Coordinates of C-alpha atoms in Angstrom, one line a residue:
Chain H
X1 CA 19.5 47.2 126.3
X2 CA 19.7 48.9 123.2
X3 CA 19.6 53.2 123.9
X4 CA 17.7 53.7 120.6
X5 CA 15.3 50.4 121.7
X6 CA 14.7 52.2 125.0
X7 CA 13.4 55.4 123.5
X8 CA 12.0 53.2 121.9
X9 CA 10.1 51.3 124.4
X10 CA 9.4 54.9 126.1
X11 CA 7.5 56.1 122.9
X12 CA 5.8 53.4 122.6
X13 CA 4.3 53.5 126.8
X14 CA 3.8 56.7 126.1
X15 CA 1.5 56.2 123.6
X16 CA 0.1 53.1 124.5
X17 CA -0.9 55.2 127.5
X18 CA -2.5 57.5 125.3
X19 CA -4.6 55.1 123.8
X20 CA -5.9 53.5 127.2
X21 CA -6.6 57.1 128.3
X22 CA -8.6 57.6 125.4
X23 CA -10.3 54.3 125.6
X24 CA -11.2 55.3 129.2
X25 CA -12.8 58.6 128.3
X26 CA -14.8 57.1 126.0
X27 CA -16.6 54.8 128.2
X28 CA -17.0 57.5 131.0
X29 CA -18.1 59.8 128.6
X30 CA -21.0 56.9 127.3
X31 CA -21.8 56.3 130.7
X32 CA -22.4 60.4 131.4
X33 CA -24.1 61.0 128.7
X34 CA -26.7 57.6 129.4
X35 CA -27.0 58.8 132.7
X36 CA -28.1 62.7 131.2
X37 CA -30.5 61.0 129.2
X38 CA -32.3 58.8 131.7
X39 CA -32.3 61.4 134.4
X40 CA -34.4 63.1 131.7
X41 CA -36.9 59.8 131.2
X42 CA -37.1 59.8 135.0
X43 CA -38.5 63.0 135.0
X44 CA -41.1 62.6 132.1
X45 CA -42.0 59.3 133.2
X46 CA -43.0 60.6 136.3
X47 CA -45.4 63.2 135.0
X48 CA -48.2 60.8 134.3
X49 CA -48.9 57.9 136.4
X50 CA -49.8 55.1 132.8
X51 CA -47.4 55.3 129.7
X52 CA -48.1 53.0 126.6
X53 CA -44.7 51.7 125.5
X54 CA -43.5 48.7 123.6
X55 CA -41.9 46.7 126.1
X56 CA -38.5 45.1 124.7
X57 CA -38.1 41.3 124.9
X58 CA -34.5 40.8 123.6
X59 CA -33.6 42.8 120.3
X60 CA -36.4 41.0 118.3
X61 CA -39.2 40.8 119.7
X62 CA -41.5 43.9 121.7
X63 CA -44.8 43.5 123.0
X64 CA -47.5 46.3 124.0
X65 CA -47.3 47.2 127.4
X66 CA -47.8 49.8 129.9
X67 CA -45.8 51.4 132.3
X68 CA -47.4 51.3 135.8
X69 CA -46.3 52.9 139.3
X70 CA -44.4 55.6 137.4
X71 CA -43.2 56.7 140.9
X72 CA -41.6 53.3 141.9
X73 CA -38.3 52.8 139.9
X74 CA -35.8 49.5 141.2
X75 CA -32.3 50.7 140.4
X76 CA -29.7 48.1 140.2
X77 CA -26.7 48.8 142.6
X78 CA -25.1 45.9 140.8
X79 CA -23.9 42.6 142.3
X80 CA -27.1 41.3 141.7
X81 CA -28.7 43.9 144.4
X82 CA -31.9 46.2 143.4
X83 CA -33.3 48.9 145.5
X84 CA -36.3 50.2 144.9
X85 CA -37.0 54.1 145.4
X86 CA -39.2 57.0 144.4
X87 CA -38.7 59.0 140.7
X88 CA -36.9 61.9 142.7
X89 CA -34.3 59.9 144.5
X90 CA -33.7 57.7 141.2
X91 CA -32.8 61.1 139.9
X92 CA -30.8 61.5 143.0
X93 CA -28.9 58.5 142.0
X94 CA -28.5 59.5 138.6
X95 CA -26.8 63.2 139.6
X96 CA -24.4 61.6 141.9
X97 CA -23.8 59.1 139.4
X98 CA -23.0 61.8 136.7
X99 CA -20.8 63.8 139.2
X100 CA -18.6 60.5 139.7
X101 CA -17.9 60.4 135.6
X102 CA -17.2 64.0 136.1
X103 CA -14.7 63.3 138.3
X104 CA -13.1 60.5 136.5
X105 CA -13.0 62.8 133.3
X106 CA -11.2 65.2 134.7
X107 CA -8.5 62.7 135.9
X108 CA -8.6 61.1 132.6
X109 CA -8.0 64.6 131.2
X110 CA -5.2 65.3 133.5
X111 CA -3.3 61.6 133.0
X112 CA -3.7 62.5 129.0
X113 CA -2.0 66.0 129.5
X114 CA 0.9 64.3 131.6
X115 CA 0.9 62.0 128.5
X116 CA 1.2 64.3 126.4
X117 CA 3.6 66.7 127.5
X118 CA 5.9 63.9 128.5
X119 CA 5.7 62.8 124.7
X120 CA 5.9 66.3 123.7
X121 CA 9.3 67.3 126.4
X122 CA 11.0 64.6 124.6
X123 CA 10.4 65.9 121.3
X124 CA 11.4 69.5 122.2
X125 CA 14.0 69.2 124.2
X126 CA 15.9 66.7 122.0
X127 CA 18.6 68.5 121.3
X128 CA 19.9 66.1 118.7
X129 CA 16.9 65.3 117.1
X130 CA 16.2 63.0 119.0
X131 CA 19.2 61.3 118.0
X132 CA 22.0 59.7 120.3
X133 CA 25.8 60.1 119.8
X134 CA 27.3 57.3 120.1
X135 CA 31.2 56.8 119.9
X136 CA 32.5 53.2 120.3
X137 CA 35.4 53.3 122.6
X138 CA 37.3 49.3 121.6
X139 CA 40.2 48.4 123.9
X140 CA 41.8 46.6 120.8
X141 CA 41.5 48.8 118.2
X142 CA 42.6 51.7 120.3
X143 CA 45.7 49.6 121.1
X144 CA 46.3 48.3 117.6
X145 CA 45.9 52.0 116.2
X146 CA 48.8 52.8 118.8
X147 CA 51.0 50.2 117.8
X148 CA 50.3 51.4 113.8
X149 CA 51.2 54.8 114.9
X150 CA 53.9 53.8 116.1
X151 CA 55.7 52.0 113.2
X152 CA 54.4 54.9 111.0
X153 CA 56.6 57.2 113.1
X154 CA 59.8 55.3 112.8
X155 CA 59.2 54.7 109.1
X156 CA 58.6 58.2 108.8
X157 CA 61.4 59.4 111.1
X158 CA 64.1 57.0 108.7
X159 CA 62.6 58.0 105.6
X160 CA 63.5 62.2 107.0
X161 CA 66.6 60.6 108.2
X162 CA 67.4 59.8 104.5
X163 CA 66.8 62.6 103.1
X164 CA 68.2 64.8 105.5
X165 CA 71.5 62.3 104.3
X166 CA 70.9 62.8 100.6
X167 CA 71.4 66.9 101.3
X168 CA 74.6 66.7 103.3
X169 CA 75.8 64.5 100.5
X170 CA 74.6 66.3 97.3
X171 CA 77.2 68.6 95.7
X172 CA 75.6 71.5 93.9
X173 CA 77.7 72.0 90.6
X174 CA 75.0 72.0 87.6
X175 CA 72.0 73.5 87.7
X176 CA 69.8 70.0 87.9
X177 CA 71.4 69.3 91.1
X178 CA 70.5 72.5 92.5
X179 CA 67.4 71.6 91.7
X180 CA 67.5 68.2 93.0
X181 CA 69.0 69.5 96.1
X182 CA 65.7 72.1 96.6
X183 CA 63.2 69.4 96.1
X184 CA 64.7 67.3 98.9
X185 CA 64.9 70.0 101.2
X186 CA 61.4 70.5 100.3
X187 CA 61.2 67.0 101.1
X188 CA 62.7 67.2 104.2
X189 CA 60.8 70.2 105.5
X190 CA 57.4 68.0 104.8
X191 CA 58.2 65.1 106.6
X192 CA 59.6 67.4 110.1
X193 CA 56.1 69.1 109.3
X194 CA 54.6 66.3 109.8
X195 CA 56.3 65.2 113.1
X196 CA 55.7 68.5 114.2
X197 CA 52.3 68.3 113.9
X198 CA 52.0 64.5 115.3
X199 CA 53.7 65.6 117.9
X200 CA 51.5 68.1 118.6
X201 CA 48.3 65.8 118.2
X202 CA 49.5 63.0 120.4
X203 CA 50.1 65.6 122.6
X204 CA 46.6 66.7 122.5
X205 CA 45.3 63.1 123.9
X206 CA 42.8 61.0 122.8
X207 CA 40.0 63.9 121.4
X208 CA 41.8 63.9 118.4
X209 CA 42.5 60.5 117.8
X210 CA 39.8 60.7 114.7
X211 CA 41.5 63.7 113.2
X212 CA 45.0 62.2 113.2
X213 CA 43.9 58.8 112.2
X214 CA 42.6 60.4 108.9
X215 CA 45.6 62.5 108.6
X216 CA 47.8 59.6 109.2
X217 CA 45.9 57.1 106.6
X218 CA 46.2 60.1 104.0
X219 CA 50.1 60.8 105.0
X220 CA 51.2 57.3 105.8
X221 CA 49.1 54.6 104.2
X222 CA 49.1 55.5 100.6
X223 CA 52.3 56.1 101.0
X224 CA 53.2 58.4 97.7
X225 CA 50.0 59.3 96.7
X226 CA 49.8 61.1 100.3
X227 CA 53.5 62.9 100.0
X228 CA 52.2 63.5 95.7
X229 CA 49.0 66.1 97.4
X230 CA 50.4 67.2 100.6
X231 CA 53.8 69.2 99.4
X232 CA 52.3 71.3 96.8
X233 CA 49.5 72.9 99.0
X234 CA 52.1 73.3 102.0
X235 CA 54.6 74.7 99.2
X236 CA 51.7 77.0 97.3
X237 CA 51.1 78.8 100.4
X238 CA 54.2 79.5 101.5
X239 CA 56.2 80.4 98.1
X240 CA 52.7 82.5 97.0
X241 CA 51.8 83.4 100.9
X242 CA 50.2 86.4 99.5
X243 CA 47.7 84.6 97.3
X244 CA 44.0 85.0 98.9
X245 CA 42.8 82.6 96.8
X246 CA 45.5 79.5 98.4
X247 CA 44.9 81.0 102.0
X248 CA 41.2 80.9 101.6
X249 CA 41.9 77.1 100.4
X250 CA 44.2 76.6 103.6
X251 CA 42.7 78.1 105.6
X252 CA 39.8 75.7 106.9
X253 CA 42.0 72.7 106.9
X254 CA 44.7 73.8 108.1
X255 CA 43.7 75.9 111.2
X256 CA 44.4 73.7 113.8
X257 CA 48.1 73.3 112.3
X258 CA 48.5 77.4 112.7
X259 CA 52.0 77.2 114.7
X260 CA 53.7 75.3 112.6
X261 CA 53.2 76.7 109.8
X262 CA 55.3 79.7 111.3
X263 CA 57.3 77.7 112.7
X264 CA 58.3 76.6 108.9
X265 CA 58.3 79.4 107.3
X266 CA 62.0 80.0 108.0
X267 CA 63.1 77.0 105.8
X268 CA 60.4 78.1 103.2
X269 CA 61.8 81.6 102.8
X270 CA 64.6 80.6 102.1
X271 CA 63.1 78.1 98.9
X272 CA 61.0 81.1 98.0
X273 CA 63.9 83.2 98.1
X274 CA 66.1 81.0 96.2
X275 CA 64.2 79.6 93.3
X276 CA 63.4 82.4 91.2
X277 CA 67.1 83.2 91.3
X278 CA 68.3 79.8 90.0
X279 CA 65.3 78.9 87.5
X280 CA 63.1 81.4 87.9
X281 CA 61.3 78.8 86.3
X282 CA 57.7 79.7 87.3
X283 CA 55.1 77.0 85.8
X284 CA 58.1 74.0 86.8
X285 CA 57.7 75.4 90.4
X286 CA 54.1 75.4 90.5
X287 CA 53.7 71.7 90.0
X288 CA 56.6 69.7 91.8
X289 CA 54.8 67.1 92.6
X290 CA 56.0 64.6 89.7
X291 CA 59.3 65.8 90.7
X292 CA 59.3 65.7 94.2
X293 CA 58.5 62.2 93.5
X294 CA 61.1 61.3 91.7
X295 CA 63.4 62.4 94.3
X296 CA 62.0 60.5 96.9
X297 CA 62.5 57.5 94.5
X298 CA 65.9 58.1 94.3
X299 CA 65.9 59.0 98.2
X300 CA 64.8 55.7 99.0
X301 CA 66.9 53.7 96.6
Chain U
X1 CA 14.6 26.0 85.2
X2 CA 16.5 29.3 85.7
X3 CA 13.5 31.5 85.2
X4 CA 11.8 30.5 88.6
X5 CA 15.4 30.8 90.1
X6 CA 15.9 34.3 89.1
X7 CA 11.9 35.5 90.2
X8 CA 12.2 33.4 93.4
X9 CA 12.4 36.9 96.0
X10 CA 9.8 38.3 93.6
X11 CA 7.6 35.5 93.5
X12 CA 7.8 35.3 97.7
X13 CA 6.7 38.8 97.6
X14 CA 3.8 37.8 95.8
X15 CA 2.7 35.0 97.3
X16 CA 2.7 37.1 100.5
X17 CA 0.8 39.9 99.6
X18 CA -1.8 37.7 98.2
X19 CA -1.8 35.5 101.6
X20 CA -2.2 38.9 103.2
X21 CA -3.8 41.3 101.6
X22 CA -6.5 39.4 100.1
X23 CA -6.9 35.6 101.7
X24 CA -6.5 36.8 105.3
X25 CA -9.1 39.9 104.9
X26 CA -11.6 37.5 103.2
X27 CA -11.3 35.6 106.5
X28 CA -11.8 38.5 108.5
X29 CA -14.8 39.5 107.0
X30 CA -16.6 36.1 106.8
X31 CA -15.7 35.5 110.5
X32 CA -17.4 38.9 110.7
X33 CA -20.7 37.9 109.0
X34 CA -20.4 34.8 110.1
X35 CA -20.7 36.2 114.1
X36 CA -22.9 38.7 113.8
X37 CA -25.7 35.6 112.2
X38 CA -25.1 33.7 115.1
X39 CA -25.6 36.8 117.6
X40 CA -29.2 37.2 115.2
X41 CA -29.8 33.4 115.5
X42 CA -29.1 33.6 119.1
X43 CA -31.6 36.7 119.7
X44 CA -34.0 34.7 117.6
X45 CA -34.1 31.5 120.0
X46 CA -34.5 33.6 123.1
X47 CA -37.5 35.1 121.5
X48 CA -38.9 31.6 120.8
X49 CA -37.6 30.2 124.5
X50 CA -40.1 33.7 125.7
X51 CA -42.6 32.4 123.8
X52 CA -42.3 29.0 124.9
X53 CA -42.7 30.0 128.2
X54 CA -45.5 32.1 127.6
X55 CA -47.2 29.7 126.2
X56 CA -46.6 27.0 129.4
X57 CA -48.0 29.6 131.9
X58 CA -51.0 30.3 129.8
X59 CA -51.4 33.9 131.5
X60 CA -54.5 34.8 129.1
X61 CA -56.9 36.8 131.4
X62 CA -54.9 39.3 133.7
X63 CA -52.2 40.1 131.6
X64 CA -48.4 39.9 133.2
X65 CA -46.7 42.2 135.1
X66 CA -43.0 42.5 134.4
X67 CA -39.8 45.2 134.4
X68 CA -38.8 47.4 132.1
X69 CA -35.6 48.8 131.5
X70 CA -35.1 52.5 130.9
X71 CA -31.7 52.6 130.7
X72 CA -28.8 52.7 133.1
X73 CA -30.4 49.0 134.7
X74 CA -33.1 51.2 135.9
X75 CA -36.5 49.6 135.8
X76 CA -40.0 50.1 136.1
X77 CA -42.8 48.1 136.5
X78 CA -44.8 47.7 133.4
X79 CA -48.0 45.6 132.7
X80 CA -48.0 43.8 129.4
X81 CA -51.8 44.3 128.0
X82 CA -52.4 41.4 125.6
X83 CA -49.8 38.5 126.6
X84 CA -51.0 37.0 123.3
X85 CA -49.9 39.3 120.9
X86 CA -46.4 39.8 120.0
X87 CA -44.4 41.9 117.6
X88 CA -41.5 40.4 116.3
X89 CA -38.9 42.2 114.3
X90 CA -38.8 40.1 110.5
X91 CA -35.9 42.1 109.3
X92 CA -35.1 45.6 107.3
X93 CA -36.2 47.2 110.6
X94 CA -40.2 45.7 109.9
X95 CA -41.9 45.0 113.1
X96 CA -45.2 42.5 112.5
X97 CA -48.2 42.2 115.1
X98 CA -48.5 38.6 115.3
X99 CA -50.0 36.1 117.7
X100 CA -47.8 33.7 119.4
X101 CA -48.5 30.9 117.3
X102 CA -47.5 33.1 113.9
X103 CA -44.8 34.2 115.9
X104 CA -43.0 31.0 116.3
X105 CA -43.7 30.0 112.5
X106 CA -42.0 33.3 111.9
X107 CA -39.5 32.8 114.0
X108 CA -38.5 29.7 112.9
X109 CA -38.5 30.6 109.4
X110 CA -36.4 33.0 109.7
X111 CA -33.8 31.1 111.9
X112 CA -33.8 28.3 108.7
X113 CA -33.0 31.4 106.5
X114 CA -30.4 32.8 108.8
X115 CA -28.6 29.2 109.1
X116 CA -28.8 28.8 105.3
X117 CA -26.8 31.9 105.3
X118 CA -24.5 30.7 108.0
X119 CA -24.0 27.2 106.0
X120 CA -22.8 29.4 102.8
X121 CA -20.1 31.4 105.1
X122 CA -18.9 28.6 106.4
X123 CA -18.4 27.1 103.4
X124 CA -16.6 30.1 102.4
X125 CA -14.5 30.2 105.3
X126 CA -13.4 26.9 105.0
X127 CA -12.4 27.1 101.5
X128 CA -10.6 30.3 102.4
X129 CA -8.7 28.9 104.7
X130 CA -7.9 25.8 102.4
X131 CA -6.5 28.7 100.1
X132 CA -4.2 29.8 102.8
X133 CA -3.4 26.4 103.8
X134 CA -2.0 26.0 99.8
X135 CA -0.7 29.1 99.5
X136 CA 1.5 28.3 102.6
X137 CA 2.4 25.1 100.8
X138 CA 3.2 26.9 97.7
X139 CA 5.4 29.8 100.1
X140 CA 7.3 26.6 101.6
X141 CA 8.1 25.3 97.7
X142 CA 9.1 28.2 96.7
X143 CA 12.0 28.6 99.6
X144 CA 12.9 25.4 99.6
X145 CA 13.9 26.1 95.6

């Protein structure tokens, strides 16, 4: 079944309880209170031995009458049997009678406050609101996610292995390949970031499954849009470490990635050291994204 | 030919509401009427059946002796003064002294009055639920579209 159909179904006992409870108290309650009122007849009728009345015949019709033997009332036990006894013990009747609906009130009143606080205990002590979390746990998917991550890693791993290539072979004579040669160590310090850091998650078992799945569709499935926004944040915060304003931007996202961040810092000093000293082309170093691009172009090709 | 096509859902809707809303709670109500004459009619005929009875045993000197309820199926023993004389209740709560002859002239009066009434309901409720019946049709139409 359903969980959210069961809490369901439990409301809706609950309630549906509540309702018969309150159904029964009613008709004890009618019953008390016609009992109160006769054993308040019996008595008056008993003070004189001749009433006049209208005696009822049906709803619709009456005819005059008078009440004789004031004394003799015939009470009907039900089941079709009738005893007949004196004003006083009719009034007998009628107390014991009235102490029985007292009796069943009271249980009607304590079956409505198990009710209730039943129906009330779930409300307050839903610590969810009442809500359940459900996480869907598929054999398949799971699997097929493993055997994406998988492929993603050795795409990743050849496209490092590429770059890392490109440096060794890249002479440094103008200034343009200088640059060149920074942006793919830039490059190449991303994508052993990255490993780092999947390392790390697939490390840290299944828990974070979610986390690196959405890391990995940012880093791996869009392919150059994900390397376009990743390197500039990682780059910001290194080259202008001191900023507040790009730690206070890290800083939420990047928590859980804390080590390696110092572990990369070494390769990004040196960047930060260098660059001024070549260019010292600030606003060019702020945004190398369009650049970085291109050199991963030409990295691939 | 497109317009219907394009306010079909709406149309549904519609349709529904109306079956609902208004056809279905016209039922209700002249079931409702329509029971509560029959209980009257009902009370009416036992009155008369009393007073046929009456009438048979021809109890005219020493009066009849019979139970009363005072609630609760408690009952005391009452004596009925005049077994001639009856008050029967003629509607809007008006009681009338009459004798038993008057009564059942009364009586059946009123009974022809209340199954007049009942005739008209049931006309009504049969051509409410005709209404429903075409509405239905009209529902099935519109699907089928």
């Amino acid at each position: 079944m359903d969980p959210n159909q069961a809490t369901f179904a439990l409301e809706h006992q609950l309630i549906s309880g509540l309702i018969q409870n309150r159904e029964t108290t009613d008709i004890w309650e009618k019953r008390k209170k016609a009992h109160e009122e006769l054993k308040g007849n019996l008595s008056f009728y008993a003070q004189k031995m001749k009433h006049r009345i209208f005696a009822p015949l049906g709803k619709k019709a009456m005819m005059k009458a008078e009440l004789i033997h004031t004394n003799e009332i015939t009470v009907s036990l039900g089941a079709g049997w009738f005893v007949k006894v004196s004003a006083k013990d009719a009034m007998e009747i009628c107390h014991r009678r009235i102490a029985e609906c007292d009796e069943m009130l009271r249980k009607c009143e304590t079956e409505r406050a198990l009710f209730e606080s039943r129906r009330d205990a779930r409300l307050r002590n839903e610590a969810f609101g009442g809500k359940e979390i459900i996480e869907k746990f598929d054999e398949k998917e799971e699997e097929k996610w493993r055997d994406e991550h998988k492929e993603k890693v050795k795409k990743h791993k050849k496209a490092l292995a590429e770059v890392k290539d490109k440096v060794k072979q890249t002479t440094t004579e103008t200034e343009e390949d200088l640059w060149k040669l920074l942006d793919m160590l830039e490059l190449r310090e991303e994508l052993e970031d990255e490993i780092s850091r999947l390392g790390e998650e697939e490390e840290s078992d299944e828990d974070e499954s979610d986390e690196s799945e959405e890391s990995d569709g940012e880093e791996y499935d869009t392919g150059e849009n994900g390397m376009d926004e990743e390197p500039p944040k990682e780059k910001k915060r290194v080259r202008f470490g001191l900023d507040p304003v790009a730690e206070l931007h890290e800083a939420p996202e990047s928590h859980p990635e804390e080590p390696q961040i110092v572990k990369t810092t070494a390769v990004k000093d040196e960047i930060s050291e260098t660059k001024p000293a070549v260019g010292g082309n600030l606003p060019k170093s702020l945004r190398p994204a369009s650049k970085f691009k291109k050199s991963r172009q030409g990295g691939a090709e | 030919m497109t317009q219907p096509e394009i306010n079909i859902p709406q149309k549904v809707l519609k349709y529904e509401t109306f079956l609902n809303d208004v056809l279905k709670e016209q039922l209700k109500k002249i079931h409702h009427k329509l029971d509560y004459l029959t209980t009257e009619v009902a009370e009416y005929n036992q009155v008369k059946q009393f007073i046929d009875t009456m009438k048979k045993a021809n109890l005219q000197d020493d009066g009849l002796k019979t139970q009363v309820d005072i609630g609760c199926s408690f009952f005391i023993e009452s004596k009925i003064e005049d077994p001639c004389r009856i008050n029967i209740n003629v509607g809007c709560g008006i009681w009338v002294d009459l004798s038993l002859e008057e009564a059942i002239f009364v009586i059946n009066k009123r009974m022809r009055y209340l199954e007049s009434q009942m005739a008209i309901y049931e006309d009504q409720s049969s051509t409410t639920k005709a209404h429903i019946k075409m509405v239905l049709l009209g529902l099935a139409e519109l699907q089928k579209m």
